[in-house]
PDB file of C-alpha atoms in Angstrom:
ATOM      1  CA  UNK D   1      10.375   6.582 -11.377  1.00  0.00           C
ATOM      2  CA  UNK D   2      11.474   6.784 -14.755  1.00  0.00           C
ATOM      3  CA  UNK D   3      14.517   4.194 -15.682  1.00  0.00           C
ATOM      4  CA  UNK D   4      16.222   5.556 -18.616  1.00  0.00           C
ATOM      5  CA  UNK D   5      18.302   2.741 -20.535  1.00  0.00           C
ATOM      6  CA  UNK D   6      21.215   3.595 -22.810  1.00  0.00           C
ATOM      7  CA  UNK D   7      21.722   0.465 -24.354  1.00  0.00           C
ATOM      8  CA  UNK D   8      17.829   0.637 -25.908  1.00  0.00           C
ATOM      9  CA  UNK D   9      18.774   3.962 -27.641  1.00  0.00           C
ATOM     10  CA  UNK D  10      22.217   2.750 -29.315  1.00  0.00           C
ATOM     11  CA  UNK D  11      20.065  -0.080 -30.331  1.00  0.00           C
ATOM     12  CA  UNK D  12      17.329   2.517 -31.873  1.00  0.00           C
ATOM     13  CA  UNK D  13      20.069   4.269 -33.988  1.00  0.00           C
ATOM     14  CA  UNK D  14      22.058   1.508 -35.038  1.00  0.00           C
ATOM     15  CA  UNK D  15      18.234  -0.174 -36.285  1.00  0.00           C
ATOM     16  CA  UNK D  16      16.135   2.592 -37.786  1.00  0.00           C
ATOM     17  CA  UNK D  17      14.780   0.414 -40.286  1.00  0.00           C
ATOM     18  CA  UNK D  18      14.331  -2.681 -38.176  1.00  0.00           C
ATOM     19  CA  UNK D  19      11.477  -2.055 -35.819  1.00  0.00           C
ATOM     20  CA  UNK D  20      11.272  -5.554 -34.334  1.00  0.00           C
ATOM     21  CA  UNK D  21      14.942  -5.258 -32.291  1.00  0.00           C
ATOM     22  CA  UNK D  22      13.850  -2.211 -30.011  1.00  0.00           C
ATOM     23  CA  UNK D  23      10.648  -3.594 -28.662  1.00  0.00           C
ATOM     24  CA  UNK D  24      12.340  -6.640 -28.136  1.00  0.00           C
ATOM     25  CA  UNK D  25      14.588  -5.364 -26.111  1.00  0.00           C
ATOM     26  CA  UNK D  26      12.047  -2.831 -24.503  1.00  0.00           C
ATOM     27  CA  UNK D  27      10.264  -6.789 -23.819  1.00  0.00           C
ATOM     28  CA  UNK D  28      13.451  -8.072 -22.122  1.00  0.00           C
ATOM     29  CA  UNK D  29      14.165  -4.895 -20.147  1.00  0.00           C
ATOM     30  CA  UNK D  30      10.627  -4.558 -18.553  1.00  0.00           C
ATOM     31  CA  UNK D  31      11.744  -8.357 -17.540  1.00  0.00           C
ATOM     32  CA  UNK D  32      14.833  -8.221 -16.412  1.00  0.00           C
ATOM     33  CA  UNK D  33      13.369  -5.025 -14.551  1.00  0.00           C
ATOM     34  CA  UNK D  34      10.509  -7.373 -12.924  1.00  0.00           C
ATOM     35  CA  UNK D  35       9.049  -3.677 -11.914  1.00  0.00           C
ATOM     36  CA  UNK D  36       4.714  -2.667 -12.812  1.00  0.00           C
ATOM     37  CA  UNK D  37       5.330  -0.178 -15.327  1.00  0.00           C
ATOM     38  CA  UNK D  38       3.444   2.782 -17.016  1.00  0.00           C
ATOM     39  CA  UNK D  39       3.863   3.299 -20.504  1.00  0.00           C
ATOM     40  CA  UNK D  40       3.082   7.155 -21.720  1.00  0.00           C
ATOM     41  CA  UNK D  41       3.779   8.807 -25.135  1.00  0.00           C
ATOM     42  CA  UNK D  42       5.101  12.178 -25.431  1.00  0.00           C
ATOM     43  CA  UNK D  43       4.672  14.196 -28.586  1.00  0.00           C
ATOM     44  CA  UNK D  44       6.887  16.708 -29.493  1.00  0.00           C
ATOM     45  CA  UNK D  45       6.010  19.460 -32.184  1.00  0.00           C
ATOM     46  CA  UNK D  46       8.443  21.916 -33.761  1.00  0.00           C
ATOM     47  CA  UNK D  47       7.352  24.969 -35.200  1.00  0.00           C
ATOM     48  CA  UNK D  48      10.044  24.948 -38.265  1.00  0.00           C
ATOM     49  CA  UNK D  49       9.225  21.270 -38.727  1.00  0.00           C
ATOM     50  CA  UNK D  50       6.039  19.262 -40.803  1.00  0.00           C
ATOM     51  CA  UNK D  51       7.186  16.129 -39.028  1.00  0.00           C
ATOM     52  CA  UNK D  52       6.222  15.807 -35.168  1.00  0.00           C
ATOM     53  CA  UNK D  53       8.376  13.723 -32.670  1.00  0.00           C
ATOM     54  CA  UNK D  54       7.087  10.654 -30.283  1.00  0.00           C
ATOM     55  CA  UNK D  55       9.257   9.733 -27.541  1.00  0.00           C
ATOM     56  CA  UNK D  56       7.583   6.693 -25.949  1.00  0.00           C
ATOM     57  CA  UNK D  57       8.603   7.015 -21.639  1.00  0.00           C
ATOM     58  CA  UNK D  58       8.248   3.540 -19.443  1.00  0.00           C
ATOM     59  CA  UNK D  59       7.863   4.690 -15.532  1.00  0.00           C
ATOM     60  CA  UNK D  60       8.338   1.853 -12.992  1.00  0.00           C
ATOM     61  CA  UNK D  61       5.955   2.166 -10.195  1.00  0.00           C
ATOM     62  CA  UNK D  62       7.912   0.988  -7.473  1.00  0.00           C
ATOM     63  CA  UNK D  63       5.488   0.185  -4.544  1.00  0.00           C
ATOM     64  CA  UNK D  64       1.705  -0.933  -4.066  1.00  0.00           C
ATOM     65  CA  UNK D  65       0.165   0.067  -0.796  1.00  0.00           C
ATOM     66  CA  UNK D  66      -3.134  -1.188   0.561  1.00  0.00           C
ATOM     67  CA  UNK D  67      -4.987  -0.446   3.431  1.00  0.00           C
ATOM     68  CA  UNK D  68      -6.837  -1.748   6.590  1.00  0.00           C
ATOM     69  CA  UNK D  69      -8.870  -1.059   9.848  1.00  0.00           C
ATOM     70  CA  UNK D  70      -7.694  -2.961  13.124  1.00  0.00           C
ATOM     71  CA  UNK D  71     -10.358  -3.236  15.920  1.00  0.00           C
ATOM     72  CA  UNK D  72      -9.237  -4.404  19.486  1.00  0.00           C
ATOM     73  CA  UNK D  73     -12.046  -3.802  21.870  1.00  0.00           C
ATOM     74  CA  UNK D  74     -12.888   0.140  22.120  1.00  0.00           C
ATOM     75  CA  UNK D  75      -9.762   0.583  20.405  1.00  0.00           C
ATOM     76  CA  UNK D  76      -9.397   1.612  16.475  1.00  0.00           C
ATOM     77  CA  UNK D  77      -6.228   1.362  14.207  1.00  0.00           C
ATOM     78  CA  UNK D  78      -5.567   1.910  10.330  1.00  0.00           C
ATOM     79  CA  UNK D  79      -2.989   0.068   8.577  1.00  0.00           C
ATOM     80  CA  UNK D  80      -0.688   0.765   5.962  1.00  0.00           C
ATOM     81  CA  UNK D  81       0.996  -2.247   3.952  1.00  0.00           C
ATOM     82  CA  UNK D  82       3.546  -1.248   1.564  1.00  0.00           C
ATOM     83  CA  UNK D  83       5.288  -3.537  -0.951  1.00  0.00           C
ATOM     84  CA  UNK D  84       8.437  -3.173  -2.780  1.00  0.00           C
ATOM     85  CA  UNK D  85       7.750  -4.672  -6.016  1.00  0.00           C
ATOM     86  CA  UNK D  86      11.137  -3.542  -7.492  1.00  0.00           C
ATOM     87  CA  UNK D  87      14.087  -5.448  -7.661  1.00  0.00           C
ATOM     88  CA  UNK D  88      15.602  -2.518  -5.923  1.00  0.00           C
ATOM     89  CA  UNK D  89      16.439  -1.670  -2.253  1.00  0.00           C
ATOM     90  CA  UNK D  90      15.022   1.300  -0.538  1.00  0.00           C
ATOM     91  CA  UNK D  91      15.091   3.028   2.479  1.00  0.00           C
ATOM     92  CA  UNK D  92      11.873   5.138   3.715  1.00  0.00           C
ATOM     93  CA  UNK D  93      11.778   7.890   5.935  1.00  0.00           C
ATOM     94  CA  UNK D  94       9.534  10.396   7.449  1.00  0.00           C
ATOM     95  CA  UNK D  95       6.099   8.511   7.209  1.00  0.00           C
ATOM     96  CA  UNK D  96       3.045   9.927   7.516  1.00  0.00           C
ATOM     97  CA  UNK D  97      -0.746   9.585   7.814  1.00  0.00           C
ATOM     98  CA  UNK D  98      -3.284  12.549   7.780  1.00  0.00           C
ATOM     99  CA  UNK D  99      -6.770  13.454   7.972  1.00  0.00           C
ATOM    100  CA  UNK D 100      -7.584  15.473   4.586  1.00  0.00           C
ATOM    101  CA  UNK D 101     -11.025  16.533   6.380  1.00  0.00           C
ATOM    102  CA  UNK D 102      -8.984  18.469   9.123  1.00  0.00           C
ATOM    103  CA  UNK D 103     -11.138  16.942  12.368  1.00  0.00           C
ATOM    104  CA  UNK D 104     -10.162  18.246  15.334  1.00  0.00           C
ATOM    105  CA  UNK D 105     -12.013  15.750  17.358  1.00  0.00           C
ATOM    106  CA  UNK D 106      -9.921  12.931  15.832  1.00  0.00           C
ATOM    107  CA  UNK D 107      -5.795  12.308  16.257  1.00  0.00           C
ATOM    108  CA  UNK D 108      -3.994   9.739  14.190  1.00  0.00           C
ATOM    109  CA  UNK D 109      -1.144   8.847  16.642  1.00  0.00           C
ATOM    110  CA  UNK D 110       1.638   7.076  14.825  1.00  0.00           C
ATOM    111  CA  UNK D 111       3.092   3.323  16.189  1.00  0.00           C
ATOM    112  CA  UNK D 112       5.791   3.308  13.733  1.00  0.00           C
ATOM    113  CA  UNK D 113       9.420   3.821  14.599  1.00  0.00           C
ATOM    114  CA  UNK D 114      10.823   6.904  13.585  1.00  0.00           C
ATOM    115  CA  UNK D 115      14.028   5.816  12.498  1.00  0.00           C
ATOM    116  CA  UNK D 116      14.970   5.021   8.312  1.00  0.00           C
ATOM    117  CA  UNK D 117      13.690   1.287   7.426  1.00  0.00           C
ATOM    118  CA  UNK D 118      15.543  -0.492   4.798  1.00  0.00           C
ATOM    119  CA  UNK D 119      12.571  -2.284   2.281  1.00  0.00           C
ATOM    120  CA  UNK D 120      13.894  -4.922   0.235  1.00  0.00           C
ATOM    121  CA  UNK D 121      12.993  -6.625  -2.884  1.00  0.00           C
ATOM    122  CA  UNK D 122       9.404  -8.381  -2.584  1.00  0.00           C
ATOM    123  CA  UNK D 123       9.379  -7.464   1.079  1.00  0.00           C
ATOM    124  CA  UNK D 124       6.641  -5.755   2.718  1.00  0.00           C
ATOM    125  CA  UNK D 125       6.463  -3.151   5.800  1.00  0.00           C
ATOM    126  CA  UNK D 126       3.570  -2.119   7.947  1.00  0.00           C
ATOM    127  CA  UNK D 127       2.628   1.095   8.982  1.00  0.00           C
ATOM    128  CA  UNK D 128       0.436   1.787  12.105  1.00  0.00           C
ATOM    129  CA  UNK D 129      -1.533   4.405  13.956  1.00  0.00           C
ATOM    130  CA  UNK D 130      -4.319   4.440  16.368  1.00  0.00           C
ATOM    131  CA  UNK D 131      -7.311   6.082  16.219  1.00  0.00           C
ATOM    132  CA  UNK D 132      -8.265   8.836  18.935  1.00  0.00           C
ATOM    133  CA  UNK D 133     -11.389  11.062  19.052  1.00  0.00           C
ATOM    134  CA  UNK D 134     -13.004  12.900  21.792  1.00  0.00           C
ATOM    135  CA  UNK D 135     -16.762  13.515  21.000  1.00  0.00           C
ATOM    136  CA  UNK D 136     -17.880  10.628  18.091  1.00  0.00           C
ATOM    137  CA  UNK D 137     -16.319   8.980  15.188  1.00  0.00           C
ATOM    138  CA  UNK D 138     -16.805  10.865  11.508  1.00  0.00           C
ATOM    139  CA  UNK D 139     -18.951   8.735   9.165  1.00  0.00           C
ATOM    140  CA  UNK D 140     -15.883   8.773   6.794  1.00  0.00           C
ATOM    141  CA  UNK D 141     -12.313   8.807   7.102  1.00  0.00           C
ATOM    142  CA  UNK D 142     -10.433  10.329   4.390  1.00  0.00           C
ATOM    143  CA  UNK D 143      -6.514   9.556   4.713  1.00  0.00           C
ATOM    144  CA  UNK D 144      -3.342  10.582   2.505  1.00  0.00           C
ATOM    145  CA  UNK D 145      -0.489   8.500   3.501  1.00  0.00           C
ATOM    146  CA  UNK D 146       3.232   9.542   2.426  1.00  0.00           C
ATOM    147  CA  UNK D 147       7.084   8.269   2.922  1.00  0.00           C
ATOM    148  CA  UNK D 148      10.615   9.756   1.557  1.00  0.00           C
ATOM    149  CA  UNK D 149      12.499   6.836  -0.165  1.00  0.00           C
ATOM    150  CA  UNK D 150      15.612   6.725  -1.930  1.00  0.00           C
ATOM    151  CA  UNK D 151      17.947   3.752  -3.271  1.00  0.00           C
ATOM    152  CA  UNK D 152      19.239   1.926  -0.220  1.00  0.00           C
ATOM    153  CA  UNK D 153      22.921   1.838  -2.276  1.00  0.00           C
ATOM    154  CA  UNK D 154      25.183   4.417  -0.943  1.00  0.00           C
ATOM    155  CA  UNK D 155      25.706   5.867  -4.849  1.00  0.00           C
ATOM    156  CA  UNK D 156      22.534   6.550  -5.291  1.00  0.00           C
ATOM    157  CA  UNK D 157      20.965   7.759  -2.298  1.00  0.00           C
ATOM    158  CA  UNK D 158      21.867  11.572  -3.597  1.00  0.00           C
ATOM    159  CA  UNK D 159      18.931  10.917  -5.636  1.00  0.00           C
ATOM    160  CA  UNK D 160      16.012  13.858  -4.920  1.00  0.00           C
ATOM    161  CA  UNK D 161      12.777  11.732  -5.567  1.00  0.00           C
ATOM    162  CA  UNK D 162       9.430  12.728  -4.737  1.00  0.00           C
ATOM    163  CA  UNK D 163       7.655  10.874  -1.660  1.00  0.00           C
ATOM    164  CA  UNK D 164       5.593   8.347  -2.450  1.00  0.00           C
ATOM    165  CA  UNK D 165       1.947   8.782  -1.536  1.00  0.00           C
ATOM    166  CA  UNK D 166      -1.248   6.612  -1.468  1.00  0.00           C
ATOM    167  CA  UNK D 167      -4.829   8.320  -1.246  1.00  0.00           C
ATOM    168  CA  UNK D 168      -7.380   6.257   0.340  1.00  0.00           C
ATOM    169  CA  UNK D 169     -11.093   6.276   2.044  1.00  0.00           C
ATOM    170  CA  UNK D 170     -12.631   4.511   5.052  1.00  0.00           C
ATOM    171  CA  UNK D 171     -16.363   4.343   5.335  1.00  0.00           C
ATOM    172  CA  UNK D 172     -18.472   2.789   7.976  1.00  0.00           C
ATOM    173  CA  UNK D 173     -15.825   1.641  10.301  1.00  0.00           C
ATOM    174  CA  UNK D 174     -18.268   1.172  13.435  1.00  0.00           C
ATOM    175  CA  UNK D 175     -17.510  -2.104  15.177  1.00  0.00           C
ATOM    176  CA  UNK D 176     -20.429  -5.010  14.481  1.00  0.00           C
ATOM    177  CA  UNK D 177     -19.275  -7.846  16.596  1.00  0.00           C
ATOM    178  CA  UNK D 178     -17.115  -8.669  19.550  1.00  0.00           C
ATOM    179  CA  UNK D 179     -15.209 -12.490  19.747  1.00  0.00           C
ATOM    180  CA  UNK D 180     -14.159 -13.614  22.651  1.00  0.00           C
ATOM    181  CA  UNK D 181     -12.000 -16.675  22.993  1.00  0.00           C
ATOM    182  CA  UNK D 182     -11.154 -19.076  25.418  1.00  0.00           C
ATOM    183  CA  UNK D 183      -9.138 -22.129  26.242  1.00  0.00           C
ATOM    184  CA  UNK D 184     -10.546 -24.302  29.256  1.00  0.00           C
ATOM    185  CA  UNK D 185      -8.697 -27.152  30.899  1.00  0.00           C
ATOM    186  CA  UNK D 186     -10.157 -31.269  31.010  1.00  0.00           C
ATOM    187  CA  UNK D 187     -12.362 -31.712  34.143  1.00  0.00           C
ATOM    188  CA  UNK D 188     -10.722 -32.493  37.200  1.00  0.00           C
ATOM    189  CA  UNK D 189      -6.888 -30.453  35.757  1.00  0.00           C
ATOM    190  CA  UNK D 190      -5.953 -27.255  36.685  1.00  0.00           C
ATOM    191  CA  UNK D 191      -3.763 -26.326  33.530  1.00  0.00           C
ATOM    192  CA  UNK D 192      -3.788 -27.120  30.064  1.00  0.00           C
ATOM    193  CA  UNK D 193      -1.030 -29.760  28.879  1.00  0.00           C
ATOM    194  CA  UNK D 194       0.338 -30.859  25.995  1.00  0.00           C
ATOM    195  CA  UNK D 195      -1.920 -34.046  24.677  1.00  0.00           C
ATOM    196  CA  UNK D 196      -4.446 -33.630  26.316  1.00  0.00           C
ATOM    197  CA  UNK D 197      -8.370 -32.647  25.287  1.00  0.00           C
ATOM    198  CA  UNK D 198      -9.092 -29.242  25.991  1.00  0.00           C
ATOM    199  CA  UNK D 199     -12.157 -27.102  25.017  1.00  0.00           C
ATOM    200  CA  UNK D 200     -12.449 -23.957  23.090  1.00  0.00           C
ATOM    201  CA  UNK D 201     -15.021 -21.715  23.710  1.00  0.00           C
ATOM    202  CA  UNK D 202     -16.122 -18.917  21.458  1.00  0.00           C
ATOM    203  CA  UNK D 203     -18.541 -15.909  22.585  1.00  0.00           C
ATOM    204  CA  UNK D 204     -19.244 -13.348  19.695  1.00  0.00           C
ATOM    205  CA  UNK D 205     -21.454 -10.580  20.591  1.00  0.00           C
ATOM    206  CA  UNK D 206     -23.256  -8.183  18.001  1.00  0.00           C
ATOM    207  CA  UNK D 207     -22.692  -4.252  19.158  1.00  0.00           C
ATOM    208  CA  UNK D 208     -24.342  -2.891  16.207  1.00  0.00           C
ATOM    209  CA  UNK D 209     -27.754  -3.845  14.330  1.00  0.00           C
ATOM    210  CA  UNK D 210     -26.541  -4.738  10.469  1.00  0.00           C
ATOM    211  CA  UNK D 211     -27.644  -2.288   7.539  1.00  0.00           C
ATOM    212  CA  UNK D 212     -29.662  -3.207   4.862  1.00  0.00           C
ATOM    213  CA  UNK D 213     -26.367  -3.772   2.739  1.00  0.00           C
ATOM    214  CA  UNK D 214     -25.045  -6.243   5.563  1.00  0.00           C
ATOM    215  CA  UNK D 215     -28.273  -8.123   5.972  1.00  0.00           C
ATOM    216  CA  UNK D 216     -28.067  -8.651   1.786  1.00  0.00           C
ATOM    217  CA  UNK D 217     -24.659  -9.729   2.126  1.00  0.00           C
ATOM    218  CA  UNK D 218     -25.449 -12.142   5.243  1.00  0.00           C
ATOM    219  CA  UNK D 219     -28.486 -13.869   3.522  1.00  0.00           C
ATOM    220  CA  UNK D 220     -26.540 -14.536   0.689  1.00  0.00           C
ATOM    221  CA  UNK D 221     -23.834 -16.663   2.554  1.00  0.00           C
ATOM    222  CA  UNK D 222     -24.351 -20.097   2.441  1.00  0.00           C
ATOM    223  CA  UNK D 223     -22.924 -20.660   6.293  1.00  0.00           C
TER     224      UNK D 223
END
């Protein structure tokens, strides 16, 4: 999004000659703004004119996504964490996950409720969807998540702004191990209780022999 500011161009007019009071306040915007921002340059050439124009553009990314892969069992899910790191509050709408590779052997069936989620400053939301195939998984997985989002402030929700999208790969997702956990009463007790010595027993099982990149990665851990 691109935040233009009013008050930074009366300040450019007013201070032509002083160069020091615009960045400055460009400084104290981009903190009072708390958003990550993108600085570009955009030069603008006149044909009737020697002298070129730069008009220097600050856009304020307004979310970082990040991905993960869920196992549970036999059972496969990719995850979508989104963060607001605006000062602003949003609402999202209409999210989405898709398969660029067009498999038909493989469904990405959305958990998410499909009604409009308020994100608020600093927060973060989750996005879900479990994995579904028929014959065998793909070797990779390559996803193109999307959601609407406008200004959560009734004013400003007339605002047409692209959805935001995050590109993003998953290779190798077989399943290696399987943990199994388990709480056992003392000897002699029938339930657990509060205060009193219980064991904890924990099975892991290997389903898959390791690469040669997992077996370097294993030798060089200390534990």
């Amino acid at each position: 999004m691109y935040l233009p500011s009013a008050t930074e161009s009366v300040v450019e007019k007013e201070n032509t000659t002083n160069k020091e009071v615009p960045r400055k306040n460009k400084e104290k915007q981009k903190q009072d703004n708390c958003m990550a921002t993108v600085d570009q340059k955009v030069t603008i050439d006149c044909p009737w004119s020697i002298y070129s124009t730069i008009i220097a553009l600050t856009f304020c990314i307004p979310f970082n996504a990040k991905h993960s892969l869920l196992s549970a069992g036999k059972r496969k899910y990719v995850q979508v964490c989104v963060q607001n790191l605006s000062e602003l509050c949003f609402q999202l709408s209409d999210n989405s996950l898709k398969n660029s590779a067009d498999c038909t052997d493989l469904q990405l069936v959305p958990l998410n409720p499909e009604s409009q989620q308020v994100i608020y400053s600093k927060q973060s939301i989750f996005f879900v969807w479990e994995l579904k195939w028929t014959k065998e998984l793909p070797l990779s997985l390559q996803c193109l998540f999307s959601v609407s989002f406008c200004p959560a402030t009734s004013e400003e929700q007339s605002l047409t702004l692209k959805p935001f999208t995050y590109e993003f790969q998953v290779e190798n997702f077989f399943t290696l191990y399987h943990v199994k956990t388990e709480i056992f009463p003392p000897l002699g007790a029938e339930y657990c209780k509060t205060g009193s010595l219980c064991s904890l027993e924990v099975s892991i099982t290997r389903l898959v022999d390791l690469s040669e990149v997992d077996r370097d990665e294993a030798l060089t851990e200390s534990d």
